[in-house]
Short mmCIF file of C-alpha atoms and ligand atoms in Angstrom, two decimals:
data_model
loop_
_atom_site.label_atom_id
_atom_site.label_comp_id
_atom_site.label_asym_id
_atom_site.label_seq_id
_atom_site.Cartn_x
_atom_site.Cartn_y
_atom_site.Cartn_z
CA MET A 1 85.27 44.72 -28.56
CA THR A 2 85.61 46.80 -25.41
CA ASN A 3 82.69 48.36 -23.69
CA PRO A 4 83.76 51.87 -22.66
CA THR A 5 81.28 52.09 -19.77
CA PRO A 6 81.69 49.59 -16.97
CA LEU A 7 78.80 47.26 -16.36
CA ARG A 8 76.78 48.27 -13.30
CA VAL A 9 75.96 45.20 -11.25
CA ALA A 10 73.41 45.23 -8.44
CA ILE A 11 73.56 42.29 -6.05
CA ILE A 12 70.42 41.80 -3.99
CA GLY A 13 71.23 40.39 -0.57
CA ALA A 14 74.37 40.42 1.57
CA GLY A 15 74.24 36.80 2.66
CA MET A 16 76.71 34.08 1.83
CA SER A 17 76.09 34.18 -1.94
CA GLY A 18 75.88 37.98 -2.20
CA ILE A 19 79.22 38.35 -0.45
CA LEU A 20 80.68 35.74 -2.78
CA ALA A 21 79.31 37.47 -5.87
CA ALA A 22 80.82 40.79 -4.83
CA ILE A 23 84.21 39.24 -4.12
CA LYS A 24 84.37 37.35 -7.40
CA LEU A 25 83.05 40.23 -9.52
CA ARG A 26 85.63 42.57 -8.02
CA GLU A 27 88.37 40.02 -8.56
CA ALA A 28 87.28 39.73 -12.20
CA GLY A 29 87.67 43.49 -12.58
CA PHE A 30 84.06 44.67 -12.32
CA THR A 31 84.29 48.13 -10.80
CA GLU A 32 80.61 49.10 -10.50
CA VAL A 33 79.29 46.60 -7.98
CA ARG A 34 76.77 47.38 -5.27
CA ILE A 35 75.04 45.12 -2.77
CA PHE A 36 71.56 46.11 -1.60
CA GLU A 37 70.58 44.49 1.68
CA LYS A 38 67.21 44.89 3.37
CA ALA A 39 68.55 44.30 6.90
CA VAL A 40 71.05 46.38 8.82
CA ARG A 41 73.74 43.76 8.80
CA LEU A 42 75.17 41.16 6.43
CA GLY A 43 74.86 37.41 6.96
CA GLY A 44 71.53 36.25 5.51
CA THR A 45 70.31 33.07 7.15
CA TRP A 46 73.15 33.20 9.70
CA ARG A 47 72.05 36.68 10.73
CA ASP A 48 68.35 35.83 10.86
CA ASN A 49 68.66 32.58 12.80
CA THR A 50 69.98 32.91 16.33
CA TYR A 51 68.01 30.21 18.14
CA PRO A 52 69.84 28.15 20.81
CA GLY A 53 71.51 25.06 19.37
CA LEU A 54 71.84 26.44 15.83
CA THR A 55 74.67 24.83 13.95
CA CYS A 56 75.23 24.05 10.30
CA ASP A 57 74.91 20.36 9.57
CA VAL A 58 77.45 20.51 6.77
CA PRO A 59 80.93 20.15 8.30
CA SER A 60 82.51 23.57 8.78
CA GLN A 61 85.70 22.57 7.01
CA HIS A 62 83.54 22.25 3.90
CA TYR A 63 80.83 24.83 4.65
CA CYS A 64 83.14 27.73 3.85
CA TYR A 65 84.47 29.54 0.81
CA SER A 66 86.98 27.34 -1.01
CA PHE A 67 89.31 30.33 -1.17
CA GLU A 68 88.95 31.18 2.55
CA LEU A 69 89.55 28.00 4.47
CA ASN A 70 89.42 28.56 8.19
CA ALA A 71 91.67 27.01 10.82
CA GLU A 72 89.66 28.46 13.69
CA TRP A 73 86.39 26.47 13.53
CA SER A 74 85.52 25.38 17.05
CA ARG A 75 83.74 22.18 16.08
CA LEU A 76 83.13 19.76 13.27
CA PHE A 77 79.70 21.44 12.85
CA SER A 78 80.22 24.98 14.11
CA PRO A 79 77.54 27.14 15.72
CA GLY A 80 75.62 29.72 13.73
CA ALA A 81 77.22 32.71 15.45
CA GLU A 82 80.66 31.49 14.39
CA ILE A 83 79.54 31.18 10.78
CA LEU A 84 78.17 34.72 10.88
CA ALA A 85 81.48 35.99 12.29
CA TYR A 86 83.29 34.09 9.53
CA LEU A 87 81.15 35.71 6.81
CA GLU A 88 81.81 39.12 8.34
CA SER A 89 85.54 38.51 8.45
CA VAL A 90 85.66 37.29 4.83
CA ALA A 91 83.63 40.32 3.63
CA THR A 92 85.97 42.65 5.52
CA LYS A 93 89.12 40.92 4.32
CA HIS A 94 87.98 41.16 0.69
CA ALA A 95 86.86 44.76 1.17
CA VAL A 96 83.30 44.23 -0.02
CA THR A 97 81.49 45.57 3.06
CA GLY A 98 81.97 49.06 1.62
CA LEU A 99 79.86 48.01 -1.38
CA MET A 100 76.90 47.19 0.83
CA GLN A 101 73.95 49.48 1.34
CA PHE A 102 71.85 48.42 4.31
CA GLY A 103 68.17 49.05 4.97
CA LYS A 104 67.56 48.75 1.22
CA GLU A 105 64.64 46.42 0.74
CA LEU A 106 64.06 45.97 -2.96
CA VAL A 107 60.35 46.08 -3.72
CA LYS A 108 60.34 46.40 -7.49
CA ALA A 109 62.78 45.81 -10.35
CA THR A 110 61.76 46.78 -13.87
CA PHE A 111 63.73 46.13 -17.05
CA ARG A 112 63.35 49.15 -19.30
CA ASP A 113 65.58 50.51 -22.07
CA HIS A 114 68.22 47.83 -21.38
CA GLU A 115 68.48 48.83 -17.74
CA TRP A 116 67.12 47.50 -14.49
CA HIS A 117 65.27 50.19 -12.54
CA LEU A 118 65.29 49.30 -8.88
CA GLU A 119 62.86 50.70 -6.32
CA PHE A 120 63.37 50.29 -2.59
CA ALA A 121 60.94 50.31 0.33
CA ASP A 122 62.47 53.54 1.63
CA GLY A 123 61.46 55.32 -1.58
CA THR A 124 64.95 55.47 -3.10
CA LYS A 125 65.84 54.19 -6.55
CA ALA A 126 68.86 52.84 -8.38
CA ILE A 127 69.77 51.73 -11.88
CA ALA A 128 71.83 48.70 -12.88
CA ASP A 129 72.72 46.86 -16.07
CA VAL A 130 72.76 43.48 -14.38
CA VAL A 131 70.88 42.22 -11.34
CA ILE A 132 72.08 39.24 -9.33
CA ALA A 133 69.43 38.02 -6.91
CA ALA A 134 71.39 36.49 -4.04
CA THR A 135 68.30 36.33 -1.88
CA GLY A 136 68.64 32.81 -0.50
CA VAL A 137 66.15 29.98 -0.15
CA LEU A 138 65.03 29.67 3.47
CA HIS A 139 64.29 33.25 4.40
CA HIS A 140 60.50 33.60 4.50
CA PRO A 141 59.43 32.16 7.87
CA VAL A 142 56.09 30.35 7.79
CA LEU A 143 53.69 30.54 10.71
CA PRO A 144 51.23 27.64 10.81
CA GLU A 145 47.61 28.12 9.82
CA ILE A 146 46.26 27.18 13.22
CA ALA A 147 43.15 28.86 14.60
CA GLY A 148 43.66 31.19 17.55
CA ARG A 149 47.32 31.98 16.91
CA GLU A 150 46.84 35.59 17.94
CA ALA A 151 45.07 34.58 21.15
CA PHE A 152 48.07 33.07 22.95
CA ALA A 153 48.76 35.08 26.11
CA GLY A 154 52.46 34.23 26.52
CA ALA A 155 55.47 34.99 24.33
CA ALA A 156 55.31 33.40 20.90
CA PHE A 157 57.77 33.63 18.02
CA HIS A 158 59.21 31.81 15.01
CA THR A 159 62.67 30.29 15.42
CA ALA A 160 64.02 32.62 12.72
CA ARG A 161 62.77 35.58 14.77
CA TRP A 162 64.16 34.42 18.10
CA ASP A 163 63.38 36.82 20.91
CA PRO A 164 66.45 37.00 23.20
CA ASN A 165 64.45 38.96 25.78
CA VAL A 166 62.21 36.00 26.56
CA ASP A 167 63.67 34.09 29.48
CA LEU A 168 62.94 30.37 29.09
CA ASN A 169 64.22 29.46 32.55
CA GLY A 170 61.66 27.45 34.43
CA LYS A 171 59.00 28.03 31.78
CA ARG A 172 56.59 25.59 30.15
CA VAL A 173 57.67 25.74 26.53
CA GLY A 174 55.91 24.34 23.50
CA ILE A 175 57.62 23.83 20.15
CA ILE A 176 55.49 23.27 17.05
CA GLY A 177 57.39 21.40 14.35
CA SER A 178 59.96 18.63 14.23
CA GLY A 179 62.28 19.62 11.38
CA SER A 180 66.05 20.28 11.56
CA THR A 181 65.44 23.45 13.54
CA ALA A 182 63.29 21.89 16.26
CA ILE A 183 65.63 18.92 16.55
CA GLN A 184 68.54 21.31 17.25
CA LEU A 185 66.49 23.46 19.60
CA VAL A 186 65.18 20.70 21.88
CA PRO A 187 68.57 19.58 23.28
CA ALA A 188 69.70 23.19 23.63
CA ILE A 189 66.83 24.27 25.91
CA VAL A 190 65.44 21.14 27.54
CA ASP A 191 67.52 21.48 30.72
CA GLN A 192 66.61 25.11 31.09
CA VAL A 193 62.84 24.90 30.89
CA SER A 194 60.47 23.34 33.43
CA ALA A 195 58.52 21.45 30.78
CA LEU A 196 59.07 21.03 27.06
CA THR A 197 56.36 19.79 24.71
CA LEU A 198 57.26 18.99 21.13
CA PHE A 199 54.14 19.16 18.99
CA GLN A 200 55.11 16.71 16.27
CA ARG A 201 52.96 16.26 13.17
CA THR A 202 55.44 14.00 11.41
CA ALA A 203 58.25 11.89 12.86
CA GLN A 204 61.74 12.31 11.45
CA TRP A 205 64.58 10.00 10.56
CA VAL A 206 67.63 11.08 12.53
CA LEU A 207 71.21 10.22 11.58
CA PRO A 208 73.51 10.32 14.59
CA LEU A 209 76.47 12.52 13.81
CA PRO A 210 78.85 13.47 16.60
CA ASN A 211 80.01 17.06 16.79
CA PRO A 212 83.45 16.99 18.44
CA PRO A 213 85.37 20.19 19.10
CA PHE A 214 88.67 20.82 17.32
CA THR A 215 91.52 20.78 19.83
CA GLU A 216 94.05 23.61 20.03
CA GLU A 217 96.65 21.18 18.63
CA GLN A 218 94.46 20.50 15.61
CA LYS A 219 93.88 24.21 15.00
CA THR A 220 97.62 24.90 15.24
CA HIS A 221 98.21 22.11 12.76
CA PHE A 222 95.63 23.59 10.32
CA ARG A 223 97.25 27.04 10.65
CA GLN A 224 100.72 25.67 10.03
CA HIS A 225 99.68 23.32 7.22
CA PRO A 226 96.94 24.96 5.16
CA ASP A 227 97.05 22.05 2.73
CA THR A 228 95.44 19.88 5.41
CA MET A 229 92.42 22.22 5.30
CA SER A 230 92.19 21.90 1.52
CA HIS A 231 92.40 18.17 1.96
CA ALA A 232 89.60 18.21 4.58
CA TYR A 233 87.45 20.45 2.33
CA GLN A 234 87.73 17.95 -0.52
CA GLN A 235 87.36 14.93 1.72
CA TRP A 236 84.05 16.15 3.14
CA LEU A 237 82.81 16.99 -0.32
CA ASP A 238 83.70 13.50 -1.52
CA ARG A 239 82.00 11.94 1.47
CA ILE A 240 78.75 13.85 0.89
CA ARG A 241 78.93 13.34 -2.86
CA THR A 242 79.31 9.59 -2.66
CA THR A 243 76.84 8.87 0.16
CA ILE A 244 73.74 10.96 0.90
CA ALA A 245 73.89 12.84 -2.40
CA ARG A 246 73.83 9.53 -4.29
CA ALA A 247 71.26 7.97 -1.99
CA VAL A 248 68.62 10.62 -2.70
CA ILE A 249 68.86 10.32 -6.49
CA GLY A 250 68.38 6.60 -6.80
CA ASP A 251 71.37 4.75 -5.32
CA ARG A 252 69.41 2.12 -3.38
CA GLU A 253 72.48 0.68 -1.67
CA GLN A 254 73.48 4.03 -0.20
CA LEU A 255 69.91 4.75 0.82
CA GLU A 256 69.67 1.42 2.59
CA LYS A 257 72.88 2.12 4.53
CA ILE A 258 71.46 5.43 5.74
CA ALA A 259 68.14 3.81 6.58
CA VAL A 260 69.89 1.17 8.69
CA ALA A 261 71.95 3.82 10.50
CA CYS A 262 68.83 5.84 11.29
CA TRP A 263 66.86 2.79 12.36
CA ASP A 264 69.69 1.59 14.62
CA ASN A 265 69.93 5.07 16.09
CA LEU A 266 66.24 5.06 16.93
CA THR A 267 66.08 1.55 18.35
CA ASN A 268 69.32 1.85 20.31
CA SER A 269 68.46 5.26 21.71
CA VAL A 270 64.76 4.99 22.53
CA PRO A 271 63.94 1.87 24.60
CA ASP A 272 60.36 2.85 25.49
CA PRO A 273 58.15 1.23 22.81
CA THR A 274 55.43 3.90 23.05
CA LEU A 275 57.84 6.77 22.54
CA ARG A 276 59.71 4.82 19.89
CA ALA A 277 56.48 4.30 17.98
CA LYS A 278 55.77 8.03 18.11
CA LEU A 279 59.25 8.79 16.80
CA THR A 280 59.15 6.22 14.00
CA PRO A 281 58.54 7.77 10.57
CA ASP A 282 56.18 6.10 8.12
CA TYR A 283 58.03 7.18 4.98
CA GLN A 284 61.38 6.46 3.38
CA VAL A 285 64.55 7.79 4.91
CA ALA A 286 65.75 11.04 3.24
CA CYS A 287 62.36 11.72 1.63
CA LYS A 288 62.29 14.80 3.84
CA ARG A 289 65.61 16.48 4.44
CA LEU A 290 67.64 14.10 6.58
CA ILE A 291 68.20 15.27 10.13
CA MET A 292 71.59 14.97 11.77
CA SER A 293 71.68 14.89 15.54
CA GLU A 294 73.46 12.95 18.20
CA THR A 295 71.64 14.65 21.04
CA PHE A 296 67.94 14.80 20.15
CA TYR A 297 66.83 11.34 21.30
CA ALA A 298 68.51 11.72 24.69
CA ALA A 299 67.03 15.19 25.12
CA ILE A 300 63.48 14.20 24.26
CA GLN A 301 63.67 11.44 26.90
CA ARG A 302 64.44 13.84 29.75
CA PRO A 303 61.74 13.64 32.43
CA ASN A 304 60.50 17.15 31.61
CA ALA A 305 60.20 16.52 27.84
CA HIS A 306 57.18 15.21 26.03
CA VAL A 307 56.34 14.42 22.39
CA GLU A 308 52.75 15.31 21.60
CA THR A 309 51.38 13.64 18.50
CA THR A 310 47.69 14.32 19.00
CA PRO A 311 46.85 16.92 16.34
CA ILE A 312 46.42 20.55 17.34
CA GLU A 313 42.86 21.83 17.35
CA ARG A 314 43.60 25.49 18.12
CA ILE A 315 45.75 27.85 20.08
CA GLU A 316 44.16 29.42 23.16
CA PRO A 317 45.38 32.08 25.59
CA ARG A 318 46.67 29.46 28.05
CA GLY A 319 48.15 27.00 25.57
CA ILE A 320 47.36 24.49 22.86
CA ARG A 321 44.05 22.67 22.66
CA LEU A 322 44.39 19.23 21.07
CA THR A 323 41.77 17.44 19.01
CA ASP A 324 41.10 15.08 21.94
CA GLY A 325 39.99 18.08 24.01
CA GLN A 326 43.10 18.19 26.20
CA LEU A 327 44.73 21.58 26.87
CA GLN A 328 48.53 21.69 26.99
CA GLU A 329 49.26 24.75 29.12
CA LEU A 330 52.27 26.80 28.01
CA ASP A 331 54.14 29.96 28.96
CA VAL A 332 56.09 30.24 25.71
CA LEU A 333 55.20 28.97 22.24
CA ILE A 334 57.91 28.54 19.63
CA TYR A 335 57.11 28.01 15.97
CA ALA A 336 59.75 25.77 14.39
CA THR A 337 57.50 25.57 11.36
CA GLY A 338 60.02 26.28 8.64
CA PHE A 339 60.09 28.50 5.62
CA ASP A 340 58.41 29.14 2.31
CA ALA A 341 61.23 27.87 0.14
CA HIS A 342 59.39 28.58 -3.11
CA ARG A 343 59.34 32.35 -3.09
CA PHE A 344 62.99 32.90 -3.96
CA VAL A 345 63.38 36.58 -4.91
CA ARG A 346 59.67 37.26 -4.49
CA PRO A 347 57.81 39.24 -3.08
CA VAL A 348 60.01 41.63 -5.05
CA ASP A 349 57.91 42.63 -8.07
CA VAL A 350 60.28 41.73 -10.90
CA VAL A 351 59.10 43.02 -14.28
CA GLY A 352 61.01 41.79 -17.31
CA SER A 353 60.93 42.86 -20.92
CA ALA A 354 57.47 43.49 -22.44
CA GLY A 355 56.03 43.95 -18.95
CA LEU A 356 56.28 40.26 -18.05
CA ARG A 357 55.98 39.89 -14.27
CA LEU A 358 57.91 37.16 -12.47
CA GLU A 359 54.84 36.41 -10.38
CA ASP A 360 53.01 35.55 -13.63
CA ALA A 361 55.93 33.75 -15.25
CA TRP A 362 56.15 31.59 -12.12
CA GLN A 363 52.44 31.17 -11.58
CA ALA A 364 52.62 27.39 -11.99
CA ALA A 365 55.97 27.01 -10.21
CA PRO A 366 59.37 28.72 -10.11
CA LYS A 367 61.22 27.66 -13.25
CA THR A 368 64.60 28.82 -14.45
CA HIS A 369 67.19 27.93 -16.98
CA ARG A 370 69.94 26.07 -15.15
CA SER A 371 68.79 27.62 -11.86
CA LEU A 372 70.22 30.97 -12.90
CA SER A 373 68.07 32.83 -15.39
CA ILE A 374 64.57 33.15 -16.79
CA PRO A 375 63.34 33.77 -20.35
CA GLY A 376 61.92 37.28 -20.63
CA PHE A 377 64.09 38.62 -17.81
CA PRO A 378 67.27 39.83 -19.51
CA ASN A 379 70.40 40.42 -17.46
CA PHE A 380 68.68 39.03 -14.37
CA PHE A 381 70.44 36.16 -12.66
CA MET A 382 69.89 34.15 -9.52
CA LEU A 383 72.23 32.36 -7.17
CA ILE A 384 70.85 29.24 -5.45
CA GLY A 385 67.78 29.48 -7.65
CA PRO A 386 65.18 26.73 -8.20
CA ASN A 387 66.69 23.26 -8.82
CA SER A 388 70.09 24.15 -7.47
CA PRO A 389 71.69 21.25 -5.61
CA ILE A 390 70.33 22.29 -2.26
CA GLY A 391 69.66 19.59 0.28
CA ASN A 392 72.84 18.28 1.78
CA PHE A 393 75.61 19.99 -0.14
CA SER A 394 77.38 23.12 1.04
CA LEU A 395 75.43 25.93 -0.58
CA ILE A 396 78.64 27.97 -0.54
CA MET A 397 80.21 25.49 -2.92
CA VAL A 398 77.06 25.47 -5.07
CA ALA A 399 77.10 29.28 -5.28
CA GLU A 400 80.79 29.27 -6.20
CA LEU A 401 80.12 26.95 -9.14
CA GLN A 402 77.15 29.06 -10.26
CA LEU A 403 79.15 32.23 -10.04
CA ALA A 404 81.99 30.84 -12.15
CA TYR A 405 79.38 30.05 -14.84
CA LEU A 406 77.77 33.45 -14.48
CA LEU A 407 81.06 35.30 -14.89
CA GLN A 408 81.54 33.57 -18.25
CA LEU A 409 77.99 34.43 -19.26
CA LEU A 410 78.56 38.09 -18.47
CA ALA A 411 81.59 38.32 -20.77
CA PRO A 412 79.71 39.37 -23.95
CA LEU A 413 77.79 41.99 -21.98
CA ARG A 414 80.92 43.29 -20.47
CA ASP A 415 82.87 43.58 -23.71
CA GLY A 416 79.93 45.23 -25.45
CA THR A 417 79.17 42.37 -27.87
CA CYS A 418 75.57 42.62 -26.76
CA ARG A 419 73.43 44.66 -24.37
CA ALA A 420 71.28 41.93 -22.91
CA ILE A 421 71.33 38.18 -22.37
CA GLU A 422 68.51 35.84 -21.54
CA PRO A 423 67.92 32.13 -21.96
CA THR A 424 65.79 31.03 -24.87
CA PRO A 425 62.34 29.69 -23.93
CA GLU A 426 63.20 26.45 -25.77
CA ALA A 427 66.38 25.85 -23.77
CA CYS A 428 64.59 26.63 -20.52
CA ALA A 429 61.69 24.31 -21.36
CA ALA A 430 64.06 21.50 -22.35
CA PHE A 431 66.01 21.89 -19.10
CA ASN A 432 62.82 21.76 -17.04
CA ARG A 433 61.51 18.76 -18.96
CA GLU A 434 64.71 16.90 -18.22
CA ILE A 435 64.53 17.90 -14.57
CA ARG A 436 60.93 16.72 -14.29
CA ASP A 437 61.71 13.37 -15.91
CA ALA A 438 64.71 12.78 -13.66
CA MET A 439 62.74 13.53 -10.49
CA LYS A 440 60.91 10.22 -10.83
CA ASP A 441 64.03 8.39 -9.66
CA THR A 442 64.53 10.48 -6.54
CA VAL A 443 63.56 9.64 -2.98
CA TRP A 444 61.97 13.09 -2.57
CA VAL A 445 58.89 11.95 -4.50
CA SER A 446 58.54 8.66 -2.64
CA GLY A 447 55.62 9.91 -0.57
CA CYS A 448 56.11 12.46 2.20
CA ARG A 449 55.33 16.11 2.85
CA SER A 450 58.38 18.37 2.69
CA TRP A 451 59.49 21.89 1.86
CA TYR A 452 61.33 20.41 -1.11
CA LEU A 453 58.05 19.96 -2.99
CA ASP A 454 56.24 22.72 -4.86
CA LYS A 455 52.47 22.91 -5.02
CA ASN A 456 52.50 20.40 -7.90
CA GLY A 457 54.55 17.94 -5.89
CA GLN A 458 57.74 18.65 -7.85
CA PRO A 459 60.97 18.94 -5.85
CA ILE A 460 62.94 22.17 -6.21
CA LEU A 461 66.18 20.27 -6.07
CA TRP A 462 68.83 18.99 -8.47
CA PRO A 463 68.00 15.39 -9.45
CA TRP A 464 71.43 14.42 -10.71
CA THR A 465 74.96 13.93 -9.44
CA LEU A 466 77.22 16.71 -8.25
CA GLU A 467 79.60 15.77 -11.07
CA ARG A 468 76.91 16.64 -13.60
CA PHE A 469 76.27 19.96 -11.91
CA GLN A 470 80.00 20.73 -11.87
CA HIS A 471 80.20 19.86 -15.55
CA GLU A 472 77.17 22.00 -16.49
CA MET A 473 78.48 24.93 -14.49
CA SER A 474 81.98 24.68 -15.97
CA ALA A 475 80.98 26.67 -19.07
CA PRO A 476 77.68 28.00 -20.42
CA ASN A 477 76.41 26.58 -23.67
CA LEU A 478 75.89 29.85 -25.50
CA ASN A 479 73.38 28.24 -27.87
CA GLU A 480 70.96 28.22 -24.97
CA TYR A 481 70.92 32.00 -24.76
CA ALA A 482 69.68 34.92 -26.81
CA PHE A 483 72.02 37.87 -27.11
CA LEU A 484 70.12 41.10 -27.66
CA ASN A 485 71.15 44.52 -28.84
P1 NAP B 501 60.94 22.26 8.23
O1 NAP B 501 61.94 21.20 7.98
O2 NAP B 501 60.12 22.73 7.10
O3 NAP B 501 60.04 21.77 9.41
C1 NAP B 501 58.86 22.43 9.76
C2 NAP B 501 58.15 21.62 10.82
O4 NAP B 501 56.95 22.30 11.18
C3 NAP B 501 57.73 20.25 10.31
O5 NAP B 501 57.91 19.32 11.33
C4 NAP B 501 56.26 20.44 9.98
O6 NAP B 501 55.50 19.27 10.06
C5 NAP B 501 55.87 21.40 11.08
N1 NAP B 501 54.66 22.14 10.78
C6 NAP B 501 54.50 23.06 9.81
N2 NAP B 501 53.25 23.53 9.83
C7 NAP B 501 52.61 22.88 10.83
C8 NAP B 501 51.29 22.90 11.34
N3 NAP B 501 50.36 23.69 10.81
N4 NAP B 501 50.99 22.09 12.38
C9 NAP B 501 51.92 21.29 12.90
N5 NAP B 501 53.18 21.20 12.47
C10 NAP B 501 53.52 22.00 11.44
O7 NAP B 501 61.63 23.58 8.85
P2 NAP B 501 63.00 23.75 9.66
O8 NAP B 501 63.10 22.74 10.74
O9 NAP B 501 63.10 25.17 10.04
O10 NAP B 501 64.09 23.38 8.62
C11 NAP B 501 64.04 23.91 7.31
C12 NAP B 501 65.35 23.65 6.64
O11 NAP B 501 66.30 24.59 7.11
C13 NAP B 501 65.99 22.32 6.92
O12 NAP B 501 65.42 21.27 6.21
C14 NAP B 501 67.39 22.63 6.54
O13 NAP B 501 67.57 22.60 5.15
C15 NAP B 501 67.56 24.03 7.04
N6 NAP B 501 68.12 23.98 8.37
C16 NAP B 501 69.33 23.46 8.49
C17 NAP B 501 69.87 23.34 9.72
C18 NAP B 501 71.19 22.76 9.83
O14 NAP B 501 72.07 23.02 9.11
N7 NAP B 501 71.32 21.90 10.76
C19 NAP B 501 69.20 23.75 10.84
C20 NAP B 501 67.96 24.28 10.70
C21 NAP B 501 67.42 24.39 9.44
P3 NAP B 501 55.42 18.27 8.79
O15 NAP B 501 56.75 17.56 8.76
O16 NAP B 501 54.29 17.39 9.12
O17 NAP B 501 55.16 19.11 7.59
#
């Protein structure tokens, strides 16, 4: 059967996965594709984050589209600005920038009469048959609930809202938080500031990974022999797949190897027993997202750097008051306090069939069928949704696998066999039961606080191997879906 009218697809978000969706949909022959982006530029997380020291801790030769390998990466782990430029070049090359509408913040999406009615913050509207929420995971910055935040007299900002007009030279700078972001930021600014205080609530395990530049000879070799880039792409995937990705889901031997590497890194790098004690975590390695850095320990031992572990009482105009009464005076306060990773497409008010609101459907926790779709929300799909293999894999690869699955799922809609598709509640419940049961074997529930965990203590990650994910994404089981007319 052939559907005479082309399917209208609205992609929400022009980040890595939105760009990918547009490219693959166009390649598959979809002609009515639009990308709605709230910002004025594409790039998602790589547009929003511009803090000094930002790199991706997945090797660049793997953190890229499998169909757009890049010989020009400057380093093993390339800086954020380079990744943004790469995304821009790929979008331009594949002619999808013209599909993007900027300044279009989706505020409401309602499924009515087999169509999605989209409403934007600027008052405009649009209609689509299919919505793909490519809205990312780490895009709602969280400011800490600390009394007096508004009182601080100096410049203060979240790392994802970096203010380039604030000159850090010679300033007393405080950083709240000790996650991946803070650990990258400290070495990047420590030599510039007069004093750096890291307000650390929880110590982190740090795996030392060098970040060598690619030489001109290497780049020439990659350009002349593209197969070496494919080889490197696969090699990095295999390395991640067989080490950290196994360790976190129950491979004790792998976990132990990582624990030893982190412990050796700490003991070999930090001779002072007092500082070492402060920097020693009291939970299992990889319970929180593992941090990769070869430069943090050296940076935090510079004479002008200080780790403050006394809890924060409040923020005052002149600095941070600790619970022991001491005031740490600061000129600039930087919040490296992370993101709300559990909002996904929200705060968009998504209203499915029969008036079901996503906010209500997800009241207990965000739940999807195979990370992509939700019962009661026909023709609404997510990329990098809840329980995707986030963590240490390349999310570009994850999105590619999800998109290949999604394209197959869209086939009956496209050929007119049906007008709407949604997962059955039974299939979704069974998937989530299996997920919940499997989480028991993971390191993420071994006793630590992390952004992986929802308010019920359930991780939002994939508890199985990459091979299983690849298999599940290779073809949808159509018995898990309802096809509506
Ligand atoms: P994060 O890992 O969530 O870390 C937030 C930090 O802020 C934690 O140390 C947390 O302490 C602290 N914090 C939060 N509220 C606080 C409060 N009220 N008082 C004191 N401390 C508080 O956030 P992130 O560092 O931005 O990293 C988030 C994720 O982004 C990473 O895990 C990673 O997936 C991604 N990322 C990746 C890279 C990379 O590729 N290299 C770089 C940056 C970010 P607790 O630990 O005690 O909660």
